[in-house]
Amino acid sequence: MAHTVPMLSLDNVFSAEELVKWGASLERRLDGPVAGGFAVEPKLDGMAIAARYRDGRLVQLVGRGDGRVGEDLSAAIGTVVGLPERLARPVTVEVRGEVLLTAAQFETANELRLANKAKVFSNPRNGTAGSLRGMKSRSYAIPTTFFAYGAVALDDSGVLTGASHSAVMDEIAALGVQTTASVDGAGLRVHATIEEVQARVEEVTALRGSLPFGIDGVVIKADALAEQKTAGLATRHPHWGIAYKLPPVERQTKLLAVEWNVGRTGVIAPRAVLEPVEVDGSVVTYATLHNPAFITKNDLMINDTVNVYKAGDVIPRIEAPVLALRGPDAVAIELPTACPKCGGPIDTSGERWECAGGASGGCGLLAALSYAVGRDQLDIDGLGHTFLEALVEAGDVADVGDIFTLTREQLAAAARSEKRADTLLTQIEAAKEKPLSRVFCSLGIVRTGRTLSREIARYFGTMDAIRAADADALARVPKLPAANAPKIAEHIAAAGPVIEKLAAAGVNMVEPVAEGAADGPLNGEVVVVTGGMNGPLAGRNRNDMRALIEDAGGTSSGSVSKKTTILVAGENAGSKVTKAEELGVTVLSEDEFAARVAEFLG
Ligand code: IVH
């Protein structure tokens, strides 16, 4: 897809001296000092794209490509935070900027990929392109983030009237597109002299480690558009701007050993022990190795030289080993044959290896118990880690079911106080009345957390029905990745004895049905809402809509998939409508939907 105006790149400088030289060359071109000052902004480490808005509506996303022609990435519309599908004014404009994965989005992306059996992204930069490109072939979206750094008016509708780059950026932000002005301390600043620019470069460099995304430099531009025009362009880059590159956040070091840790749900995770190396201001000694498959796929060996990567507040990661530097002392990494914590058998059927005993076995028991009594599960807040440890030591508790048959004496011995024992007994009694979603969640079944436990409990209604469900039935639960269903089914079966203990102790095994939902108009419907709500639904945000859907007996979901049965399309609804139509999902207007749930619109 051809670019409207070529997307150039920037030339680089690497030191204060080179920056001064660039400043001097710019002054020569302008025949005098830079009167409009220098705009200074972070150089975002992602992928350049152009977002085209027609009459205020986002219609196309185009990758940079070779600067003249780029690939059509429009399928990703609706998945990019910071690029609204509708601008504040109906203008026709192309916004240019960088798409990236924030540290949190990078983690989510890899979770999603693991759950869908795709290879994990090795770093946020590589992950950005993969997230945007895969949208045509994947059934799930990976959210990314956009920050604008430029714009081109596509008609003469009066948009982009500012005389400076900073004014244009303010205008873009006012239209609703994200700029770095929204990131504390990292926004664009205008400085009068190169000395001030250098000081700001140092400030931004100091911010680097605490930013929620990676930056690989600082960009300096002549702010006045008239001066940009006078300075002009070289073939590949403008004379009016420069990238001050920062040292890479990737360093080489040696892999000394691999440790194997067992997490709450029994996942066995490898961790690299590294020869300490300073990466972007902090010393890195450990890095995640994701899973055994990562080790084997990358042919990683002890004593290998490895690239360590860090961006923003991401946990340090190892990229593939530098094979050219492999020495004769390279030793194969031994993969565990038994659970490193309890010595029991391990389940190696998935990419993530798990202790076959999981949370209900001896392994990970304390962590599993702490999780079970946590605020969002059984909410027995008096049972802190120390008490649980004492109860496990004393042999009184071997799984979450045992908590409900603890006697006052056993509790008093662990808590060393009768008064505390009484408080605990009251809390344990109250825990018996928790809804099924929380009771189920307390079992710590692999690959389920609060949200999925709630979905499973709502879908099946009773613990008996959950236990009777096979993998196929579980795969029909909204939000449950089908690929995870067999493993979840297996772990539910393994938790059978604990569930029986809980039931025998009188713990609630039923999900309360929301009032009116038993015969609600949305029974069995999986509803997605997109666009702004008007008419009878005006002013309802996504949370309000979710509550409304659930009150009416339906299940609310954030993205359109095969499981979706209704899409409510509000004002400026975008790509979700197309997707819903492709999948044959019923699309309702706000009015039609409001009519269906009229009795719940109090
Ligand atoms: S301005 C004509 N500003 O760095 C200059 N670029 O080599 C257009 N980048 O391809 C680019 N942050 O992908 C500009 N604040 C920023 C930037 C930025 C990151 C990227 C962009 C561009 C490359 C320049």
Coordinates of C-alpha atoms and ligand atoms in Angstrom, one line a residue:
M1 CA 0.0 0.0 0.0
A2 CA 1.6 3.3 -1.1
H3 CA 2.4 6.0 1.5
T4 CA 0.8 9.4 1.0
V5 CA 4.1 11.1 1.7
P6 CA 7.3 9.0 2.1
M7 CA 7.9 7.8 5.7
L8 CA 11.5 8.8 6.2
S9 CA 13.8 7.6 9.0
L10 CA 16.2 9.6 11.1
D11 CA 20.0 9.9 11.1
N12 CA 21.7 9.0 14.4
V13 CA 24.2 10.6 16.8
F14 CA 25.7 8.7 19.7
S15 CA 27.3 11.4 21.9
A16 CA 27.0 15.0 23.1
E17 CA 29.8 16.0 20.7
E18 CA 28.0 14.6 17.7
L19 CA 24.8 16.3 18.8
V20 CA 26.6 19.7 18.9
K21 CA 27.9 19.0 15.4
W22 CA 24.4 18.3 14.2
G23 CA 23.1 21.5 15.8
A24 CA 25.9 23.5 14.0
S25 CA 25.1 21.9 10.7
L26 CA 21.4 22.8 11.1
E27 CA 22.3 26.4 11.9
R28 CA 24.4 26.6 8.7
R29 CA 21.4 25.4 6.7
L30 CA 19.2 28.0 8.4
D31 CA 21.8 30.7 8.1
G32 CA 21.5 31.5 11.8
P33 CA 20.4 30.1 15.1
V34 CA 17.3 27.8 15.4
A35 CA 14.7 30.5 16.2
G36 CA 11.8 28.2 17.0
G37 CA 13.7 25.9 19.4
F38 CA 14.2 22.2 19.4
A39 CA 11.4 19.7 20.2
V40 CA 12.7 16.8 22.2
E41 CA 10.8 13.5 22.6
P42 CA 11.6 9.9 23.5
K43 CA 12.5 7.6 20.6
L44 CA 10.0 4.8 21.0
D45 CA 11.3 1.3 20.3
G46 CA 8.6 -0.3 18.3
M47 CA 7.3 -0.2 14.7
A48 CA 6.4 2.8 12.7
I49 CA 2.9 3.0 11.2
A50 CA 0.6 5.5 9.6
A51 CA -3.0 5.6 10.7
R52 CA -5.4 7.1 8.2
Y53 CA -8.6 8.8 9.4
R54 CA -11.3 9.8 6.9
D55 CA -13.9 12.2 8.2
G56 CA -12.7 11.4 11.7
R57 CA -13.1 7.6 11.3
L58 CA -10.1 5.3 11.5
V59 CA -10.0 3.5 8.1
Q60 CA -6.6 2.2 7.5
L61 CA -3.3 1.2 9.2
V62 CA -0.2 1.0 7.1
G63 CA 3.2 -0.3 8.2
R64 CA 6.3 1.7 7.3
G65 CA 7.7 -0.9 4.9
D66 CA 10.5 0.6 2.8
G67 CA 9.1 4.1 3.5
R68 CA 7.3 4.4 0.1
V69 CA 5.1 1.3 0.3
G70 CA 4.0 -0.5 3.4
E71 CA 1.8 -3.4 4.4
D72 CA -1.8 -3.1 5.1
L73 CA -2.3 -3.7 8.9
S74 CA -5.9 -2.5 9.0
A75 CA -7.0 -5.8 10.5
A76 CA -5.5 -4.6 13.8
I77 CA -7.9 -1.6 14.0
G78 CA -9.6 -1.8 17.4
T79 CA -6.7 -3.6 19.1
V80 CA -4.3 -0.6 19.3
V81 CA -4.6 1.4 22.5
G82 CA -4.1 5.1 21.8
L83 CA -5.6 5.0 18.3
P84 CA -9.3 5.7 18.7
E85 CA -11.7 4.5 16.1
R86 CA -13.2 7.9 16.0
L87 CA -11.6 11.3 16.4
A88 CA -13.1 14.2 18.3
R89 CA -13.6 16.1 15.0
P90 CA -14.6 14.7 11.6
V91 CA -11.2 15.5 10.0
T92 CA -9.3 13.6 7.3
V93 CA -5.7 13.2 8.5
E94 CA -2.9 10.7 8.6
V95 CA -1.3 10.3 12.1
R96 CA 2.1 8.8 12.2
G97 CA 3.8 7.2 15.1
E98 CA 5.1 4.1 16.8
V99 CA 3.2 1.0 17.8
L100 CA 4.8 -1.0 20.7
L101 CA 4.0 -3.5 23.4
T102 CA 4.2 -2.0 26.9
A103 CA 5.8 -4.3 29.5
A104 CA 2.3 -5.4 30.7
Q105 CA 1.1 -6.0 27.1
F106 CA 4.3 -8.0 26.4
E107 CA 3.5 -10.3 29.3
T108 CA -0.1 -10.7 28.2
A109 CA 1.0 -11.3 24.7
N110 CA 3.2 -14.2 25.8
E111 CA 0.5 -15.6 28.1
L112 CA -1.9 -15.6 25.2
R113 CA 0.6 -17.2 22.8
L114 CA 1.5 -19.9 25.3
A115 CA -2.2 -20.7 25.8
N116 CA -2.6 -20.9 22.1
K117 CA 0.5 -23.0 21.6
A118 CA 2.4 -20.3 19.7
K119 CA 6.1 -19.5 20.2
V120 CA 6.6 -16.7 22.8
F121 CA 7.9 -13.4 21.6
S122 CA 11.5 -12.9 22.7
N123 CA 11.2 -9.2 23.2
P124 CA 8.6 -6.4 22.9
R125 CA 10.1 -5.0 19.7
N126 CA 9.9 -8.3 17.9
G127 CA 6.5 -8.9 19.4
T128 CA 4.9 -5.7 18.1
A129 CA 5.1 -6.7 14.4
G130 CA 3.9 -10.2 15.2
S131 CA 0.9 -8.8 17.2
L132 CA -0.2 -6.5 14.4
R133 CA 0.4 -8.9 11.6
G134 CA -1.2 -12.0 13.0
M135 CA -4.6 -10.4 13.3
K136 CA -5.9 -12.0 10.1
S137 CA -4.9 -15.5 11.0
R138 CA -5.5 -15.6 14.8
S139 CA -8.8 -15.9 16.6
Y140 CA -7.6 -13.7 19.5
A141 CA -6.3 -10.1 19.5
I142 CA -3.0 -9.1 21.2
P143 CA -3.4 -5.5 22.4
T144 CA -0.6 -3.0 21.4
T145 CA -0.1 0.7 22.1
F146 CA 0.4 3.7 19.8
F147 CA 2.1 7.0 20.4
A148 CA 1.9 9.6 17.7
Y149 CA 5.0 11.6 16.7
G150 CA 3.8 13.3 13.5
A151 CA 0.8 13.9 11.2
V152 CA 0.0 14.7 7.6
A153 CA -3.2 16.5 6.6
L154 CA -4.9 14.6 3.8
D155 CA -7.3 17.3 2.7
D156 CA -7.9 21.0 3.3
S157 CA -10.5 20.5 6.0
G158 CA -8.6 22.9 8.2
V159 CA -6.9 20.3 10.3
L160 CA -3.2 20.7 11.4
T161 CA -3.1 24.5 11.5
G162 CA -0.2 24.8 13.9
A163 CA 3.1 26.4 12.9
S164 CA 5.3 24.1 14.9
H165 CA 5.7 20.4 15.5
S166 CA 4.8 20.8 19.1
A167 CA 1.5 22.6 18.2
V168 CA 0.7 19.8 15.7
M169 CA 1.2 17.2 18.4
D170 CA -1.1 19.2 20.8
E171 CA -3.7 19.2 18.0
I172 CA -3.4 15.5 17.5
A173 CA -3.7 14.9 21.2
A174 CA -6.8 17.1 21.3
L175 CA -8.3 14.9 18.5
G176 CA -8.0 12.0 20.9
V177 CA -4.9 10.2 19.6
Q178 CA -2.3 9.3 22.2
T179 CA 1.0 11.1 22.3
T180 CA 3.9 10.8 24.8
A181 CA 2.4 13.8 26.7
S182 CA 0.2 11.2 28.4
V183 CA 3.3 9.5 30.0
D184 CA 4.5 11.2 33.2
G185 CA 7.8 13.1 32.6
A186 CA 8.3 11.6 29.1
G187 CA 6.3 14.1 27.0
L188 CA 7.6 16.5 24.3
R189 CA 9.6 19.5 25.5
V190 CA 10.8 22.5 23.5
H191 CA 14.3 23.8 24.4
A192 CA 16.1 26.9 23.0
T193 CA 19.7 25.6 22.9
I194 CA 21.6 22.5 22.2
E195 CA 23.0 22.6 25.8
E196 CA 19.4 22.5 27.1
V197 CA 18.6 19.7 24.7
Q198 CA 21.6 17.7 26.0
A199 CA 20.4 18.1 29.6
R200 CA 16.9 16.9 28.6
V201 CA 18.5 13.9 26.8
E202 CA 20.1 13.0 30.1
E203 CA 16.8 13.4 31.9
V204 CA 15.0 11.1 29.5
T205 CA 17.8 8.6 29.8
A206 CA 17.4 8.5 33.5
L207 CA 13.7 7.9 33.1
R208 CA 14.3 5.0 30.8
G209 CA 14.3 2.1 33.3
S210 CA 11.0 3.3 34.9
L211 CA 9.0 3.8 31.7
P212 CA 6.3 1.2 31.0
F213 CA 7.8 0.6 27.5
G214 CA 11.2 0.5 25.8
I215 CA 12.9 3.5 24.3
D216 CA 16.1 3.3 22.3
G217 CA 17.0 7.0 22.1
V218 CA 15.8 10.6 22.1
V219 CA 14.6 12.4 19.0
I220 CA 15.4 16.1 18.5
K221 CA 13.6 18.1 15.8
A222 CA 13.6 21.8 14.8
D223 CA 10.2 22.7 16.2
A224 CA 9.2 25.4 13.7
L225 CA 7.7 23.9 10.6
A226 CA 9.0 26.8 8.5
E227 CA 12.6 26.0 9.7
Q228 CA 12.0 22.3 9.0
K229 CA 11.1 23.3 5.4
T230 CA 14.2 25.5 5.0
A231 CA 16.5 22.8 6.4
G232 CA 15.0 20.3 4.0
L233 CA 15.6 16.6 3.4
A234 CA 18.4 14.2 2.4
T235 CA 17.4 11.1 0.4
R236 CA 16.6 8.9 3.4
H237 CA 16.3 11.3 6.3
P238 CA 15.5 14.9 7.1
H239 CA 18.1 17.5 8.0
W240 CA 15.8 19.0 10.6
G241 CA 15.7 16.0 13.0
I242 CA 18.1 13.6 14.6
A243 CA 18.0 10.5 16.8
Y244 CA 20.3 10.5 19.8
K245 CA 20.7 6.8 20.3
L246 CA 21.1 5.4 23.8
P247 CA 23.2 2.3 24.5
P248 CA 21.3 -0.9 23.7
V249 CA 19.4 -2.6 26.5
E250 CA 20.9 -5.8 25.3
R251 CA 24.2 -7.1 26.7
Q252 CA 26.1 -10.3 26.4
T253 CA 26.9 -12.4 29.4
K254 CA 27.5 -16.0 30.3
L255 CA 24.8 -18.6 31.3
L256 CA 26.2 -20.1 34.5
A257 CA 23.4 -22.4 35.6
V258 CA 19.7 -23.1 35.3
E259 CA 17.4 -23.2 38.4
W260 CA 14.0 -24.9 38.4
N261 CA 11.3 -23.3 40.5
V262 CA 7.8 -24.6 41.2
G263 CA 5.0 -22.0 41.2
R264 CA 1.6 -21.9 42.9
T265 CA -0.2 -24.2 40.5
G266 CA 2.8 -26.6 40.2
V267 CA 4.2 -25.0 37.0
I268 CA 8.0 -25.8 36.9
A269 CA 9.7 -22.8 35.5
P270 CA 13.4 -22.6 34.5
R271 CA 15.4 -19.5 35.5
A272 CA 18.8 -18.6 34.1
V273 CA 21.7 -17.8 36.6
L274 CA 23.9 -15.3 34.7
E275 CA 27.3 -13.9 35.2
P276 CA 26.2 -10.5 36.6
V277 CA 26.0 -7.9 33.9
E278 CA 24.8 -4.3 33.9
V279 CA 22.0 -3.7 31.5
D280 CA 20.6 -0.2 31.3
G281 CA 21.6 0.9 34.8
S282 CA 20.9 -2.2 36.8
V283 CA 22.8 -5.5 37.5
V284 CA 21.1 -8.5 36.1
T285 CA 21.9 -11.9 37.6
Y286 CA 18.7 -13.9 36.7
A287 CA 16.6 -14.1 33.6
T288 CA 13.5 -16.1 32.8
L289 CA 13.8 -19.0 30.4
H290 CA 10.0 -19.4 30.0
N291 CA 9.8 -23.2 29.7
P292 CA 11.8 -26.3 28.8
A293 CA 10.8 -25.9 25.2
F294 CA 12.5 -22.5 25.0
I295 CA 15.7 -24.2 26.1
T296 CA 15.5 -27.0 23.6
K297 CA 14.2 -24.9 20.7
N298 CA 17.1 -22.4 21.1
D299 CA 19.7 -25.1 21.8
L300 CA 20.8 -23.3 24.9
M301 CA 23.7 -24.8 26.9
I302 CA 25.4 -24.0 30.2
N303 CA 28.5 -21.7 29.7
D304 CA 27.0 -20.3 26.5
T305 CA 27.3 -16.6 25.7
V306 CA 23.8 -15.2 25.7
N307 CA 22.2 -11.9 24.9
V308 CA 20.3 -10.5 27.8
Y309 CA 17.5 -8.1 27.0
K310 CA 15.7 -5.6 29.1
A311 CA 13.1 -3.0 28.2
G312 CA 11.3 -0.8 30.6
D313 CA 10.3 -2.8 33.7
V314 CA 10.2 -6.1 31.8
I315 CA 11.8 -9.1 33.6
P316 CA 15.2 -9.6 32.0
R317 CA 15.0 -12.2 29.2
I318 CA 17.5 -14.2 27.3
E319 CA 17.5 -14.3 23.6
A320 CA 19.1 -17.2 21.6
P321 CA 22.7 -18.1 22.5
V322 CA 25.5 -16.7 20.4
L323 CA 26.6 -19.9 18.8
A324 CA 29.7 -18.4 17.2
L325 CA 31.0 -17.9 20.8
R326 CA 30.2 -21.4 22.1
G327 CA 33.4 -22.9 23.7
P328 CA 34.4 -26.4 24.5
D329 CA 33.2 -26.0 28.0
A330 CA 29.5 -25.9 26.9
V331 CA 27.5 -28.4 28.8
A332 CA 24.0 -29.6 28.1
I333 CA 21.2 -28.3 30.4
E334 CA 19.7 -31.1 32.4
L335 CA 15.9 -31.0 32.2
P336 CA 14.3 -32.3 35.4
T337 CA 12.9 -35.8 35.4
A338 CA 11.1 -35.3 38.8
C339 CA 9.5 -32.3 40.4
P340 CA 12.4 -30.3 41.8
K341 CA 10.3 -29.5 44.9
C342 CA 8.5 -32.7 46.0
G343 CA 10.4 -35.3 43.9
G344 CA 7.1 -36.5 42.5
P345 CA 6.3 -37.2 38.8
I346 CA 6.0 -34.4 36.4
D347 CA 3.6 -33.8 33.5
T348 CA 5.6 -32.9 30.4
S349 CA 2.8 -33.1 27.9
G350 CA 2.5 -29.3 27.4
E351 CA 5.0 -26.6 26.7
R352 CA 4.9 -25.7 30.4
W353 CA 5.9 -28.6 32.6
E354 CA 3.9 -29.2 35.7
C355 CA 4.2 -31.1 38.9
A356 CA 1.8 -34.0 38.4
G357 CA 0.6 -33.5 42.0
G358 CA -0.2 -29.9 41.2
A359 CA -1.5 -27.7 43.9
S360 CA -3.4 -30.5 45.6
G361 CA -0.3 -32.7 46.1
G362 CA 2.5 -32.1 48.6
C363 CA 4.3 -29.8 46.1
G364 CA 3.4 -26.1 46.3
L365 CA 1.1 -26.9 49.2
L366 CA 1.7 -23.8 51.3
A367 CA 1.5 -21.5 48.3
A368 CA -1.6 -23.2 47.2
L369 CA -3.2 -22.9 50.7
S370 CA -2.3 -19.3 51.0
Y371 CA -3.9 -18.7 47.6
A372 CA -7.0 -20.7 48.7
V373 CA -7.7 -18.6 51.8
G374 CA -6.9 -15.3 50.0
R375 CA -9.3 -12.4 49.9
D376 CA -10.7 -13.2 46.5
Q377 CA -11.2 -16.9 47.2
L378 CA -12.3 -18.2 50.6
D379 CA -11.4 -14.9 52.4
I380 CA -10.1 -16.4 55.7
D381 CA -7.8 -13.5 56.3
G382 CA -6.7 -14.7 59.8
L383 CA -5.0 -17.7 58.3
G384 CA -1.7 -16.1 57.4
H385 CA 1.3 -17.9 56.1
T386 CA 2.8 -18.6 59.6
F387 CA -0.4 -20.2 60.8
L388 CA -0.8 -22.3 57.7
E389 CA 2.8 -23.4 58.0
A390 CA 2.2 -24.5 61.6
L391 CA -0.9 -26.4 60.6
V392 CA 0.9 -28.2 57.8
E393 CA 3.9 -29.0 60.1
A394 CA 1.5 -30.4 62.7
G395 CA 0.0 -32.6 60.0
D396 CA -3.4 -31.0 60.5
V397 CA -3.8 -29.7 57.0
A398 CA -2.7 -31.5 53.8
D399 CA -5.1 -29.8 51.4
V400 CA -7.7 -27.0 51.4
G401 CA -10.4 -29.4 52.4
D402 CA -8.8 -30.0 55.8
I403 CA -9.2 -26.4 56.8
F404 CA -12.9 -26.9 57.2
T405 CA -12.6 -29.7 59.7
L406 CA -10.0 -28.0 62.0
T407 CA -10.9 -28.1 65.6
R408 CA -10.7 -25.2 68.0
E409 CA -7.8 -27.0 69.8
Q410 CA -5.8 -27.5 66.6
L411 CA -6.4 -23.8 65.6
A412 CA -5.5 -22.6 69.1
A413 CA -2.2 -24.6 69.0
A414 CA -1.2 -23.2 65.6
A415 CA -2.3 -19.6 66.4
R416 CA -1.1 -19.8 70.0
S417 CA -4.2 -18.1 71.2
E418 CA -7.7 -19.3 71.9
K419 CA -9.2 -15.9 71.0
R420 CA -7.6 -16.1 67.5
A421 CA -8.8 -19.6 67.2
D422 CA -12.4 -18.4 67.8
T423 CA -12.0 -15.6 65.2
L424 CA -10.7 -18.2 62.7
L425 CA -13.6 -20.5 63.4
T426 CA -16.0 -17.7 62.6
Q427 CA -14.2 -16.9 59.4
I428 CA -14.0 -20.6 58.4
E429 CA -17.8 -20.9 59.0
A430 CA -18.4 -17.8 56.8
A431 CA -16.2 -19.3 54.1
K432 CA -18.5 -22.2 53.7
E433 CA -21.1 -19.8 52.3
K434 CA -18.9 -18.4 49.6
P435 CA -20.3 -18.8 46.0
L436 CA -19.1 -21.7 43.9
S437 CA -16.9 -19.4 41.8
R438 CA -14.7 -18.7 44.8
V439 CA -14.8 -22.2 46.2
F440 CA -13.7 -23.5 42.8
C441 CA -11.1 -20.8 42.5
S442 CA -9.6 -21.9 45.9
L443 CA -8.8 -25.3 44.3
G444 CA -6.0 -23.7 42.3
I445 CA -6.8 -25.6 39.2
V446 CA -4.1 -25.0 36.6
R447 CA -4.6 -22.2 34.1
T448 CA -7.6 -20.9 35.9
G449 CA -7.7 -17.7 38.0
R450 CA -10.5 -15.6 39.3
T451 CA -12.1 -14.6 36.0
L452 CA -12.1 -18.1 34.5
S453 CA -13.3 -19.6 37.8
R454 CA -16.3 -17.2 37.7
E455 CA -17.0 -18.1 34.1
I456 CA -16.8 -21.8 34.8
A457 CA -19.0 -21.6 37.9
R458 CA -21.6 -19.4 36.1
Y459 CA -21.6 -21.7 33.1
F460 CA -22.1 -25.0 35.0
G461 CA -23.9 -23.7 38.1
T462 CA -22.9 -26.6 40.4
M463 CA -19.7 -28.3 41.4
D464 CA -21.3 -31.6 40.3
A465 CA -21.9 -30.3 36.8
I466 CA -18.3 -29.0 36.7
R467 CA -17.0 -32.4 37.7
A468 CA -19.1 -34.1 35.1
A469 CA -17.8 -31.8 32.3
D470 CA -15.3 -33.2 29.8
A471 CA -12.8 -31.2 27.9
D472 CA -15.2 -30.5 25.1
A473 CA -17.8 -29.1 27.6
L474 CA -15.2 -27.0 29.3
A475 CA -14.1 -25.6 25.9
R476 CA -17.5 -24.1 25.5
V477 CA -17.1 -21.9 28.6
P478 CA -16.7 -18.2 27.5
K479 CA -13.1 -16.9 27.7
L480 CA -11.7 -20.4 28.3
P481 CA -9.0 -21.1 25.6
A482 CA -10.0 -24.4 24.1
A483 CA -6.3 -25.5 24.1
N484 CA -6.3 -25.4 27.9
A485 CA -9.6 -27.4 28.4
P486 CA -8.0 -31.0 28.5
K487 CA -5.5 -30.0 31.1
I488 CA -8.1 -28.2 33.2
A489 CA -10.4 -31.2 33.0
E490 CA -7.6 -33.5 34.1
H491 CA -6.8 -31.3 37.1
I492 CA -10.5 -31.0 38.1
A493 CA -10.6 -34.8 38.1
A494 CA -7.5 -35.0 40.2
A495 CA -9.0 -32.5 42.7
G496 CA -11.9 -34.9 43.3
P497 CA -11.0 -36.1 46.8
V498 CA -10.5 -32.5 48.0
I499 CA -13.8 -31.4 46.5
E500 CA -15.5 -34.3 48.3
K501 CA -13.9 -33.2 51.6
L502 CA -15.2 -29.7 51.1
A503 CA -18.7 -30.9 50.3
A504 CA -18.7 -33.2 53.3
A505 CA -17.7 -30.3 55.5
G506 CA -20.8 -28.3 54.3
V507 CA -19.0 -26.0 51.9
N508 CA -21.4 -24.4 49.3
M509 CA -21.2 -26.1 45.9
V510 CA -23.7 -23.9 44.0
E511 CA -23.3 -20.6 42.1
P512 CA -26.0 -18.3 43.2
V513 CA -28.1 -17.2 40.2
A514 CA -28.3 -13.4 39.8
E515 CA -31.7 -12.1 40.6
G516 CA -34.0 -12.5 37.6
A517 CA -31.4 -14.2 35.6
A518 CA -32.9 -17.7 35.9
D519 CA -35.4 -16.7 33.2
G520 CA -33.5 -13.6 32.0
P521 CA -33.9 -12.5 28.3
L522 CA -30.1 -13.1 27.8
N523 CA -30.0 -16.7 29.1
G524 CA -27.3 -18.6 27.2
E525 CA -26.2 -15.5 25.3
V526 CA -22.6 -14.4 25.1
V527 CA -22.7 -10.7 24.5
V528 CA -20.0 -8.3 23.3
V529 CA -20.5 -4.5 23.4
T530 CA -18.6 -2.1 21.0
G531 CA -18.8 1.6 20.3
G532 CA -20.5 4.3 22.5
M533 CA -23.9 3.8 24.0
N534 CA -26.8 6.2 23.2
G535 CA -30.5 6.4 23.5
P536 CA -31.9 4.3 26.4
L537 CA -28.4 3.1 27.2
A538 CA -26.7 6.5 27.1
G539 CA -24.0 7.1 29.7
R540 CA -23.4 3.4 30.4
N541 CA -19.8 2.5 30.4
R542 CA -18.4 -1.0 29.8
N543 CA -18.7 -2.0 33.4
D544 CA -22.3 -0.9 33.5
M545 CA -23.0 -2.8 30.4
R546 CA -21.4 -5.9 31.8
A547 CA -23.5 -5.7 34.9
L548 CA -26.6 -5.2 32.8
I549 CA -25.8 -8.3 30.6
E550 CA -25.2 -10.4 33.6
D551 CA -28.3 -9.2 35.4
A552 CA -30.3 -10.2 32.4
G553 CA -28.8 -13.7 32.5
G554 CA -26.2 -13.4 29.8
T555 CA -22.4 -13.6 29.8
S556 CA -20.4 -10.6 28.9
S557 CA -17.2 -10.8 26.9
G558 CA -14.7 -8.3 25.6
S559 CA -13.9 -9.8 22.2
V560 CA -15.8 -11.3 19.3
S561 CA -15.2 -15.0 18.8
K562 CA -17.0 -18.1 17.7
K563 CA -18.6 -18.2 21.2
T564 CA -20.2 -14.8 20.8
T565 CA -23.9 -14.8 20.1
I566 CA -24.8 -11.1 20.2
L567 CA -22.8 -8.0 19.3
V568 CA -24.2 -4.7 20.5
A569 CA -22.9 -2.1 18.1
G570 CA -23.0 1.4 19.4
E571 CA -21.8 4.7 17.9
N572 CA -18.6 4.4 16.0
A573 CA -18.5 0.6 16.2
G574 CA -15.5 -0.5 14.2
S575 CA -13.9 -3.8 13.2
K576 CA -15.8 -5.9 15.7
V577 CA -18.9 -5.5 13.5
T578 CA -17.1 -6.9 10.4
K579 CA -15.8 -9.8 12.5
A580 CA -19.2 -10.5 13.9
E581 CA -20.7 -10.5 10.5
E582 CA -18.1 -12.8 9.2
L583 CA -18.8 -15.2 12.0
G584 CA -22.6 -14.9 11.6
V585 CA -23.1 -13.4 15.0
T586 CA -26.3 -11.4 15.5
V587 CA -25.5 -7.7 15.5
L588 CA -28.0 -5.5 17.4
S589 CA -28.2 -1.7 17.6
E590 CA -28.4 -0.1 21.0
D591 CA -32.1 0.4 20.6
E592 CA -32.7 -3.2 19.7
F593 CA -30.6 -4.4 22.6
A594 CA -32.3 -2.0 25.0
A595 CA -35.7 -3.4 24.0
R596 CA -34.5 -6.9 24.8
V597 CA -33.4 -6.0 28.3
A598 CA -36.0 -3.4 28.9
E599 CA -37.2 -4.9 32.2
F600 CA -33.6 -4.5 33.6
L601 CA -33.1 -0.9 32.6
G602 CA -34.3 0.5 36.0
Ligands
IVH1 S1 10.2 11.1 13.7 C1 11.1 12.0 9.3 N1 9.9 10.7 16.2 O1 12.5 6.0 14.7 C2 11.3 11.5 10.7 N2 10.5 8.9 14.9 O2 14.8 6.3 12.4 C3 10.2 10.6 11.0 N3 10.7 6.8 16.1 O3 11.1 5.3 11.6 C4 10.3 10.0 12.3 N4 10.2 7.6 18.1 O4 9.9 4.4 13.7 C5 10.2 10.2 15.0 N5 9.6 10.5 18.5 C6 9.9 10.0 17.3 C7 10.2 8.6 17.2 C8 10.5 8.1 16.0 C9 10.5 6.5 17.4 C10 11.2 5.8 15.1 C11 10.3 5.7 13.9 C12 11.3 6.1 12.8 C13 12.6 5.8 13.4 C14 13.6 6.9 12.9

